[in-house]
CSV table of C-alpha atoms in Angstrom, one decimal:
chain,number,residue,atom,x,y,z
I,204,MET,CA,128.9,112.9,55.2
I,205,SER,CA,126.2,114.6,57.3
I,206,ARG,CA,126.7,116.5,60.6
I,207,THR,CA,124.3,116.9,63.5
I,208,VAL,CA,123.5,120.4,64.8
I,209,LEU,CA,121.5,121.6,67.8
I,210,ALA,CA,119.8,125.0,67.8
I,211,ILE,CA,118.4,126.5,71.0
I,212,ASP,CA,116.0,129.5,70.6
I,213,ILE,CA,115.8,131.2,74.0
I,214,GLY,CA,112.6,133.3,73.9
I,215,SER,CA,110.8,135.4,76.5
I,216,THR,CA,108.0,132.8,77.0
I,217,LYS,CA,109.3,129.5,75.6
I,218,ILE,CA,112.6,127.7,75.0
I,219,CYS,CA,112.8,125.6,71.8
I,220,ALA,CA,115.5,123.1,71.0
I,221,ILE,CA,115.8,121.6,67.6
I,222,THR,CA,118.2,118.9,66.3
I,223,ALA,CA,118.9,118.4,62.6
I,224,GLU,CA,121.1,116.6,60.1
I,225,ILE,CA,122.9,118.8,57.5
I,226,ASP,CA,124.6,117.0,54.6
I,227,ASN,CA,127.5,118.2,52.4
I,228,ASN,CA,125.1,120.1,50.1
I,229,ASN,CA,123.7,121.9,53.1
I,230,ASP,CA,120.4,120.2,52.8
I,231,ILE,CA,118.6,120.1,56.2
I,232,SER,CA,116.6,117.3,57.8
I,233,ILE,CA,114.9,118.0,61.1
I,234,THR,CA,115.4,115.0,63.5
I,235,GLY,CA,114.1,116.2,66.9
I,236,ALA,CA,112.5,119.0,68.8
I,237,GLY,CA,111.7,120.0,72.4
I,238,THR,CA,109.8,123.0,73.8
I,239,THR,CA,109.4,124.1,77.3
I,240,LYS,CA,108.1,127.2,79.2
I,241,ALA,CA,110.9,129.7,79.7
I,242,GLN,CA,111.9,130.3,83.3
I,243,GLY,CA,114.5,132.7,84.7
I,244,LEU,CA,114.1,135.0,81.8
I,245,LYS,CA,112.5,138.5,81.5
I,246,LYS,CA,112.0,140.2,78.1
I,247,GLY,CA,114.4,137.8,76.5
I,248,SER,CA,117.3,138.3,79.0
I,249,ILE,CA,118.5,136.0,81.7
I,250,THR,CA,117.4,137.0,85.2
I,251,ASN,CA,118.0,133.7,87.0
I,252,ILE,CA,120.8,131.4,85.6
I,253,GLU,CA,119.8,128.3,87.5
I,254,LEU,CA,116.1,128.4,86.4
I,255,ALA,CA,117.1,129.3,82.9
I,256,SER,CA,119.5,126.3,82.8
I,257,ARG,CA,116.8,124.0,84.0
I,258,SER,CA,114.4,125.1,81.2
I,259,ILE,CA,117.1,124.8,78.6
I,260,LYS,CA,118.1,121.4,79.8
I,261,THR,CA,114.5,120.1,79.6
I,262,ALA,CA,114.0,121.3,76.0
I,263,VAL,CA,117.4,120.0,74.9
I,264,GLU,CA,116.8,116.5,76.5
I,265,ASP,CA,113.4,116.3,74.8
I,266,ALA,CA,115.0,117.1,71.4
I,267,LYS,CA,117.8,114.6,72.0
I,268,ARG,CA,115.4,111.9,73.0
I,269,VAL,CA,113.4,112.3,69.8
I,270,SER,CA,116.4,112.4,67.6
I,271,GLY,CA,118.5,109.8,69.4
I,272,SER,CA,121.6,112.1,69.2
I,273,SER,CA,124.1,113.0,71.9
I,274,ILE,CA,125.3,116.4,70.6
I,275,SER,CA,126.9,118.6,73.2
I,276,THR,CA,127.4,121.9,71.3
I,277,ALA,CA,124.7,124.3,70.1
I,278,ILE,CA,123.9,127.5,68.2
I,279,VAL,CA,121.9,129.8,70.4
I,280,SER,CA,119.6,132.8,69.8
I,281,MET,CA,119.9,136.1,71.7
I,282,SER,CA,117.2,138.7,72.2
I,283,GLY,CA,117.7,142.2,70.8
I,284,ALA,CA,117.5,143.6,74.4
I,285,TYR,CA,120.7,145.3,75.5
I,286,THR,CA,122.1,145.4,72.0
I,287,LYS,CA,123.5,148.5,70.2
I,288,SER,CA,124.1,148.8,66.5
I,289,LEU,CA,126.4,151.1,64.5
I,290,ASN,CA,127.8,151.4,61.0
I,291,SER,CA,131.5,151.4,60.2
I,292,ASN,CA,133.7,151.3,57.1
I,293,GLY,CA,137.1,150.0,56.0
I,294,ILE,CA,139.5,150.5,53.1
I,295,VAL,CA,142.4,148.3,52.0
I,296,ASN,CA,144.7,148.5,49.0
I,297,ILE,CA,144.9,145.5,46.7
I,298,GLN,CA,148.6,144.9,45.9
I,299,SER,CA,148.0,141.8,43.7
I,300,LYS,CA,145.3,143.7,41.8
I,301,GLU,CA,142.9,140.8,42.3
I,302,ILE,CA,140.6,140.5,45.3
I,303,SER,CA,141.0,137.3,47.1
I,304,LEU,CA,139.2,136.0,50.3
I,305,GLU,CA,142.1,137.3,52.3
I,306,GLU,CA,141.5,140.9,51.1
I,307,ILE,CA,137.8,140.6,51.9
I,308,LYS,CA,138.7,139.4,55.4
I,309,ARG,CA,141.2,142.3,55.8
I,310,VAL,CA,138.8,145.0,54.8
I,311,MET,CA,136.1,143.5,57.1
I,312,HIS,CA,138.4,143.4,60.1
I,313,THR,CA,139.5,147.0,59.3
I,314,SER,CA,135.9,148.2,59.4
I,315,LEU,CA,135.5,146.4,62.7
I,316,TYR,CA,138.7,148.0,64.1
I,317,ASN,CA,137.5,151.5,62.9
I,318,ALA,CA,134.2,151.1,64.8
I,319,ASN,CA,133.8,152.9,68.1
I,320,ILE,CA,132.6,150.0,70.2
I,321,PRO,CA,132.3,150.7,74.0
I,322,ASN,CA,134.5,148.6,76.3
I,323,GLU,CA,131.6,146.8,78.0
I,324,TYR,CA,130.1,145.7,74.6
I,325,GLU,CA,131.0,142.7,72.5
I,326,VAL,CA,130.5,142.2,68.8
I,327,LEU,CA,127.6,139.9,67.9
I,328,HIS,CA,127.6,140.3,64.1
I,329,ALA,CA,129.5,142.4,61.6
I,330,LEU,CA,127.5,142.4,58.4
I,331,PRO,CA,128.8,144.1,55.2
I,332,PHE,CA,126.0,145.8,53.3
I,333,ASN,CA,128.0,147.6,50.6
I,334,PHE,CA,131.3,146.6,49.0
I,335,LYS,CA,133.0,149.2,46.8
I,336,VAL,CA,135.6,148.2,44.2
I,337,ASP,CA,137.6,151.3,43.2
I,338,ASP,CA,134.8,153.7,42.5
I,339,GLN,CA,132.1,151.1,41.7
I,340,ASP,CA,129.4,151.0,44.4
I,341,TYR,CA,127.1,148.1,45.7
I,342,ILE,CA,129.2,145.2,44.5
I,343,GLU,CA,127.3,142.0,45.4
I,344,ASP,CA,130.5,139.8,45.7
I,345,PRO,CA,133.9,141.4,45.1
I,346,LEU,CA,135.7,138.0,45.2
I,347,GLY,CA,138.0,137.5,42.1
I,348,MET,CA,137.5,141.0,40.8
I,349,ASN,CA,140.4,143.2,39.5
I,350,ALA,CA,140.9,146.3,41.6
I,351,SER,CA,143.5,148.5,43.3
I,352,ARG,CA,141.2,149.4,46.3
I,353,LEU,CA,138.5,147.6,48.2
I,354,GLU,CA,136.0,149.4,50.5
I,355,VAL,CA,133.2,148.1,52.7
I,356,GLU,CA,130.4,149.5,54.8
I,357,THR,CA,129.4,147.3,57.7
I,358,HIS,CA,126.5,147.1,60.0
I,359,ILE,CA,127.8,146.0,63.4
I,360,ILE,CA,125.5,144.6,66.1
I,361,THR,CA,127.0,144.6,69.6
I,362,THR,CA,125.6,143.4,73.0
I,363,GLN,CA,126.6,143.9,76.6
I,364,LYS,CA,129.4,141.5,77.7
I,365,SER,CA,127.6,140.7,80.9
I,366,ASN,CA,124.4,139.7,78.9
I,367,LEU,CA,126.5,137.5,76.6
I,368,ASN,CA,128.3,135.8,79.5
I,369,ASN,CA,125.1,135.2,81.4
I,370,LEU,CA,123.6,133.5,78.4
I,371,LYS,CA,126.6,131.3,77.9
I,372,LYS,CA,126.6,130.4,81.6
I,373,ALA,CA,122.9,129.4,81.5
I,374,VAL,CA,123.5,127.2,78.4
I,375,ARG,CA,126.6,125.6,80.0
I,376,GLY,CA,124.6,124.9,83.1
I,377,ALA,CA,122.4,122.7,80.9
I,378,GLY,CA,125.5,120.7,79.9
I,379,ILE,CA,125.7,122.3,76.4
I,380,GLU,CA,128.7,124.3,75.1
I,381,VAL,CA,127.8,127.4,73.1
I,382,GLU,CA,129.2,127.1,69.5
I,383,ASN,CA,127.7,130.3,68.2
I,384,ILE,CA,125.2,133.0,69.1
I,385,VAL,CA,122.8,134.7,66.6
I,386,LEU,CA,120.5,137.7,67.0
I,387,ASN,CA,116.9,136.3,67.0
I,388,SER,CA,115.5,138.8,64.5
I,389,TYR,CA,118.4,137.9,62.2
I,390,ALA,CA,117.5,134.2,62.6
I,391,SER,CA,113.8,135.0,61.9
I,392,ALA,CA,114.7,136.9,58.8
I,393,ILE,CA,116.7,133.9,57.5
I,394,ALA,CA,113.7,131.6,58.1
I,395,THR,CA,111.1,133.8,56.6
I,396,LEU,CA,112.5,136.0,53.8
I,397,ASN,CA,112.7,134.8,50.2
I,398,GLU,CA,115.3,136.0,47.7
I,399,ASP,CA,113.1,138.7,46.2
I,400,GLU,CA,112.3,140.2,49.6
I,401,LYS,CA,116.0,140.3,50.5
I,402,GLU,CA,116.9,142.0,47.3
I,403,LEU,CA,114.0,144.5,47.4
I,404,GLY,CA,114.4,145.2,51.1
I,405,ALA,CA,112.0,144.1,53.9
I,406,ALA,CA,111.4,144.8,57.6
I,407,VAL,CA,111.0,141.6,59.5
I,408,ILE,CA,109.1,142.0,62.8
I,409,ASP,CA,109.2,139.0,65.2
I,410,MET,CA,106.4,139.6,67.7
I,411,GLY,CA,106.8,137.2,70.7
I,412,GLY,CA,105.4,136.8,74.2
I,413,ASN,CA,107.2,139.7,75.9
I,414,THR,CA,109.3,141.3,73.1
I,415,SER,CA,109.1,142.5,69.5
I,416,ASN,CA,112.3,142.5,67.5
I,417,ILE,CA,112.6,144.3,64.2
I,418,ALA,CA,115.4,143.8,61.5
I,419,ILE,CA,115.4,145.8,58.3
I,420,TYR,CA,117.0,143.8,55.5
I,421,SER,CA,118.2,145.7,52.4
I,422,GLY,CA,120.9,144.9,49.8
I,423,ASN,CA,121.0,141.3,51.0
I,424,SER,CA,122.1,142.3,54.5
I,425,ILE,CA,120.7,143.6,57.8
I,426,ARG,CA,120.9,147.4,57.8
I,427,TYR,CA,119.0,148.2,61.0
I,428,ASN,CA,117.7,146.4,64.1
I,429,GLU,CA,115.7,147.5,67.1
I,430,TYR,CA,114.0,146.0,70.1
I,431,LEU,CA,110.6,146.7,71.8
I,432,GLY,CA,109.8,145.1,75.2
I,433,VAL,CA,106.2,144.5,74.3
I,434,GLY,CA,104.5,141.3,73.3
I,435,SER,CA,101.3,139.2,73.5
I,436,ASN,CA,101.7,138.8,77.3
I,437,HIS,CA,101.0,142.5,77.6
I,438,VAL,CA,97.6,142.0,76.0
I,439,THR,CA,97.0,139.3,78.8
I,440,SER,CA,98.0,141.8,81.5
I,441,ASP,CA,95.8,144.5,80.0
I,442,LEU,CA,92.8,142.2,79.9
I,443,SER,CA,93.4,141.0,83.5
I,444,MET,CA,93.4,144.6,84.7
I,445,ALA,CA,90.5,145.8,82.6
I,446,LEU,CA,88.3,142.8,83.3
I,447,HIS,CA,89.3,142.4,86.9
I,448,THR,CA,90.0,138.7,86.3
I,449,PRO,CA,93.0,136.5,87.1
I,450,LEU,CA,95.9,136.3,84.6
I,451,ASN,CA,95.3,132.7,83.6
I,452,VAL,CA,91.6,133.4,82.8
I,453,ALA,CA,92.6,136.6,80.9
I,454,ASP,CA,95.0,134.5,78.8
I,455,LYS,CA,92.2,132.0,78.0
I,456,VAL,CA,89.9,134.9,77.0
I,457,LYS,CA,92.7,136.3,74.7
I,458,LEU,CA,93.2,132.9,73.0
I,459,THR,CA,89.5,132.1,72.7
I,460,TYR,CA,88.0,135.5,71.8
I,461,GLY,CA,91.1,137.6,70.9
I,462,SER,CA,90.4,139.3,67.6
I,463,LEU,CA,91.0,142.6,66.0
I,464,LEU,CA,88.1,142.3,63.6
I,465,THR,CA,84.5,143.6,64.2
I,466,PRO,CA,83.6,143.1,67.8
I,467,SER,CA,80.6,141.1,69.1
I,468,ASN,CA,78.1,142.3,71.7
I,469,GLU,CA,78.0,138.8,73.2
I,470,LEU,CA,78.5,138.6,77.0
I,471,ILE,CA,80.8,136.1,78.8
I,472,GLU,CA,81.1,135.3,82.5
I,473,LEU,CA,84.4,135.6,84.2
I,474,PRO,CA,85.7,135.1,87.7
I,475,ILE,CA,86.6,138.2,89.7
I,476,ILE,CA,90.3,138.5,90.8
I,477,GLY,CA,90.6,137.9,94.5
I,478,ASP,CA,87.3,136.1,94.7
I,479,GLU,CA,87.2,133.5,92.0
I,480,ASN,CA,84.0,131.9,93.3
I,481,THR,CA,82.2,135.1,92.2
I,482,THR,CA,81.6,135.8,88.5
I,483,HIS,CA,80.6,138.9,86.5
I,484,GLU,CA,79.5,139.5,83.0
I,485,VAL,CA,81.7,141.1,80.4
I,486,SER,CA,80.9,142.2,76.9
I,487,LEU,CA,83.2,140.9,74.1
I,488,GLU,CA,83.2,144.5,72.8
I,489,VAL,CA,85.3,145.5,75.9
I,490,VAL,CA,87.6,142.6,75.2
I,491,HIS,CA,88.0,143.7,71.6
I,492,ASN,CA,88.7,147.4,72.6
I,493,VAL,CA,91.4,146.4,75.2
I,494,ILE,CA,93.2,144.1,72.7
I,495,PHE,CA,92.9,146.6,69.8
I,496,ALA,CA,94.3,149.5,71.8
I,497,ARG,CA,97.4,147.5,72.9
I,498,VAL,CA,98.1,146.0,69.4
I,499,GLU,CA,97.6,149.3,67.7
I,500,GLU,CA,100.0,151.1,70.1
I,501,THR,CA,102.6,148.3,69.5
I,502,LEU,CA,102.4,148.5,65.7
I,503,MET,CA,102.6,152.4,65.9
I,504,ILE,CA,105.8,152.2,67.9
I,505,LEU,CA,107.2,149.7,65.4
I,506,ALA,CA,106.2,152.0,62.5
I,507,GLN,CA,108.1,154.8,64.2
I,508,PHE,CA,111.2,152.6,64.4
I,509,ILE,CA,111.0,152.1,60.6
I,510,GLU,CA,110.6,155.9,60.2
I,511,ASN,CA,113.6,156.5,62.5
I,512,SER,CA,115.8,154.0,60.6
I,513,GLY,CA,116.0,156.3,57.5
I,514,LEU,CA,115.5,153.1,55.4
I,515,LYS,CA,111.8,153.4,54.8
I,516,ASP,CA,112.3,154.1,51.1
I,517,GLN,CA,114.5,150.9,50.8
I,518,ILE,CA,111.8,148.5,52.0
I,519,GLY,CA,110.4,147.6,48.6
I,520,ALA,CA,108.9,144.3,49.7
I,521,GLY,CA,107.2,145.8,52.8
I,522,ILE,CA,106.7,144.3,56.2
I,523,VAL,CA,107.0,140.6,57.2
I,524,LEU,CA,105.3,139.8,60.5
I,525,THR,CA,106.2,136.6,62.3
I,526,GLY,CA,106.3,135.2,65.9
I,527,GLY,CA,103.5,134.0,68.1
I,528,PHE,CA,101.9,137.4,68.5
I,529,SER,CA,101.4,137.6,64.7
I,530,LYS,CA,98.8,134.8,64.9
I,531,MET,CA,96.3,137.3,66.4
I,532,ASP,CA,93.2,137.3,64.2
I,533,GLY,CA,93.0,140.5,62.1
I,534,ILE,CA,96.6,141.7,62.8
I,535,ARG,CA,97.5,141.9,59.2
I,536,ASP,CA,94.6,144.4,58.4
I,537,LEU,CA,95.6,146.6,61.3
I,538,ALA,CA,99.2,146.4,60.3
I,539,VAL,CA,98.3,147.5,56.7
I,540,ALA,CA,96.4,150.5,58.2
I,541,THR,CA,99.2,151.4,60.6
I,542,PHE,CA,102.2,151.1,58.2
I,543,GLY,CA,100.5,153.1,55.4
I,544,SER,CA,101.0,152.0,51.8
I,545,MET,CA,103.5,149.2,52.6
I,546,PRO,CA,102.5,145.6,51.8
I,547,VAL,CA,102.3,143.3,54.8
I,548,ARG,CA,102.8,139.6,54.8
I,549,LEU,CA,102.3,137.1,57.7
I,550,ALA,CA,105.2,134.6,57.5
I,551,LYS,CA,105.9,131.1,58.8
I,552,PRO,CA,109.3,129.4,58.6
I,553,MET,CA,110.3,127.8,55.3
I,554,GLU,CA,109.5,124.2,54.6
I,555,MET,CA,112.3,121.6,55.0
I,556,ASN,CA,112.7,117.8,55.3
I,557,GLY,CA,111.3,116.3,58.5
I,558,LEU,CA,109.7,119.6,59.7
I,559,PHE,CA,107.2,118.6,62.4
I,560,ASP,CA,103.7,120.0,62.1
I,561,SER,CA,104.2,121.5,65.6
I,562,LEU,CA,107.2,123.6,64.3
I,563,ARG,CA,105.3,125.1,61.3
I,564,GLY,CA,103.9,128.0,63.2
I,565,PRO,CA,105.3,131.5,63.1
I,566,GLU,CA,106.5,131.2,66.7
I,567,PHE,CA,109.2,128.8,65.6
I,568,SER,CA,110.7,131.1,62.9
I,569,SER,CA,113.7,132.1,65.0
I,570,ALA,CA,114.5,128.4,66.0
I,571,ILE,CA,114.3,127.3,62.3
I,572,GLY,CA,116.4,130.2,61.3
I,573,LEU,CA,119.2,129.0,63.6
I,574,ILE,CA,119.2,125.6,61.9
I,575,MET,CA,119.4,127.4,58.5
I,576,TYR,CA,122.2,129.6,59.8
I,577,SER,CA,124.1,126.4,60.6
I,578,ALA,CA,123.6,125.3,57.0
I,579,ASN,CA,125.4,128.6,55.7
I,580,ALA,CA,122.1,130.4,55.0
I,581,TYR,CA,123.5,133.7,56.3
I,582,THR,CA,124.7,136.9,54.7
I,583,ARG,CA,127.4,136.2,52.0
I,584,TYR,CA,130.2,137.4,54.3
I,585,GLU,CA,130.1,138.2,58.0
I,586,ILE,CA,132.1,138.3,61.2
I,587,ASP,CA,130.4,136.3,63.9
I,588,VAL,CA,130.5,136.4,67.7
I,589,ASN,CA,133.7,134.2,67.7
I,590,LYS,CA,135.5,136.9,65.6
I,591,ARG,CA,135.4,134.4,62.7
I,592,VAL,CA,135.0,135.5,59.1
I,593,ARG,CA,132.2,133.4,57.6
I,594,HIS,CA,131.7,133.0,53.9
I,595,THR,CA,128.6,131.2,52.5
I,596,ASN,CA,130.7,128.9,50.3
I,597,GLU,CA,133.2,127.7,52.9
I,598,MET,CA,133.5,126.5,56.4
I,599,PRO,CA,134.0,129.1,59.2
I,600,VAL,CA,137.6,130.4,59.3
I,601,GLU,CA,139.3,131.4,62.6
I,602,GLN,CA,140.3,135.0,62.9
I,603,SER,CA,143.7,133.7,64.0
I,604,SER,CA,144.2,132.2,60.5
I,605,VAL,CA,144.7,135.7,59.1
I,606,ASP,CA,148.4,136.2,58.5
I,607,PHE,CA,149.2,139.6,60.2
I,608,SER,CA,152.7,139.7,58.7
I,609,SER,CA,151.2,140.0,55.2
I,610,THR,CA,148.3,142.3,56.1
I,611,PRO,CA,149.8,145.7,57.0
I,612,ASP,CA,146.5,147.5,56.3
I,613,ILE,CA,145.0,146.1,59.5
I,614,PRO,CA,146.0,148.3,62.5
I,615,VAL,CA,146.2,146.4,65.8
I,616,ALA,CA,144.8,147.9,69.0
I,617,PRO,CA,147.2,148.0,72.0
I,618,SER,CA,145.1,145.3,73.7
I,619,ASP,CA,145.6,143.0,70.7
I,620,GLU,CA,149.5,143.3,70.7
I,621,PRO,CA,150.1,140.2,72.9
I,622,LYS,CA,147.7,138.2,70.7
I,623,LYS,CA,149.6,139.4,67.6
I,624,ALA,CA,153.0,138.6,69.1
I,625,LYS,CA,151.8,135.1,70.1
I,626,MET,CA,150.5,134.5,66.5
I,627,ILE,CA,153.8,135.7,65.1
I,628,ASN,CA,155.7,133.4,67.5
I,629,LEU,CA,153.5,130.5,66.4
I,630,ALA,CA,154.2,131.2,62.8
I,631,VAL,CA,158.0,131.4,63.5
I,632,GLU,CA,157.9,128.1,65.3
I,633,ASP,CA,155.9,126.5,62.4
I,634,ALA,CA,158.6,127.8,60.0
I,635,LYS,CA,161.4,126.4,62.2
I,636,GLU,CA,159.7,123.0,62.3
I,637,LYS,CA,159.2,123.0,58.6
I,638,LYS,CA,162.9,123.8,58.0
I,639,SER,CA,164.1,121.1,60.4
I,640,ASP,CA,161.8,118.6,58.6
I,641,GLU,CA,163.4,119.7,55.2
I,642,ALA,CA,166.9,119.3,56.6
I,643,SER,CA,166.1,115.9,58.0
I,644,SER,CA,164.8,114.8,54.6
I,645,LEU,CA,168.0,116.1,52.9
I,646,ASN,CA,170.2,114.2,55.3
I,647,LYS,CA,168.3,111.0,54.7
I,648,PHE,CA,168.7,111.4,50.9
I,649,TRP,CA,172.5,112.1,51.2
I,650,ASN,CA,173.0,109.0,53.3
I,651,TRP,CA,171.1,106.9,50.8
I,652,ALA,CA,173.0,108.4,47.9
I,653,THR,CA,176.4,107.7,49.4
I,654,GLN,CA,175.5,104.1,50.2
I,655,LEU,CA,174.3,103.6,46.6
I,656,PHE,CA,177.5,105.0,45.0
């Protein structure tokens, strides 16, 4: 039986809503889509909840109208702005000598507990990148292995609680409940990377309207993520100032003549800002120089991020550029020159059933990645924003399903004590109910036996 999912990609310049049907084999069929200009957002973060809600509602209603669905929950993307990342580790002993899913959950929660996360931050993703079974490193999947000790190294992505709550409020204002939240560079990586690139290691750079987000994928998991508040709109602003022309005219010049290849000496006439009835001539060489300077600077900062990550040697598959900004003519050649000897690939989202032509562009990578995430196309194990342990071969499991009475290796923070007590009480009540049911069944059997004999 198939299920309907709704994905909302909240970008800095546009909001895209996509509906899809996912069957039991996790095969995806796109059924609807809606895109609208983003309002109430700046650099990927909510600045006006009411305006943002209105934009989200417009995009969602368009997608629902096309698909004919009435879904009220969604998986939503979040910008890398105001996120912080850190690495942590956890160790548990395996008493049964065989690693089950419960042990994997325990060790992941232990690594989360050991992380030094500030009070004002909330966990967005906890992604294990190295499982260690006894003394054996880099185990792809420890499930079912014999061992006496299990260790994990985890990359934890956190975001400000206020930022998270404002995003949820804006989506709820559009009449949609937030089911899950995914970092947009993570979603872009899911939609663009193939299996070889994940294994060899790659840096996915999603270049949007006002932001550029980078995620370094290595060992089948994200190892590093960073955010830069620069996008294609900054090229528009630069052109407007350099050419003394209104922003809307500068944007048309960027889209029509924007290229990083050999400049032309051709002249174009543009209106002057403040006096749009008067025009002046501008050389396309000037346009080229302005665009080239901004794009080169952006790529150089992103190259420095990769250098600072300490993972440059682990990016065997090179750089994958996606997002609307990556459509700039000649950007690949400039990226090859900027990133040195690394291979550079321009990526569009993967093909799938029902994918509209309008969704095939690189600017929709993050939105398509959200749909794929809903179909279990995420890291083999992870803890999501709802504190649920996810496994690619099963449905999401609530954190509360972990039996604390049988997991002594997980320390519980003081703030979690009431939660733990509540869970234990629930377990005791369940046990009492079970006993009373058993007693009732015995009584019925005894009465029946005495009547029979």
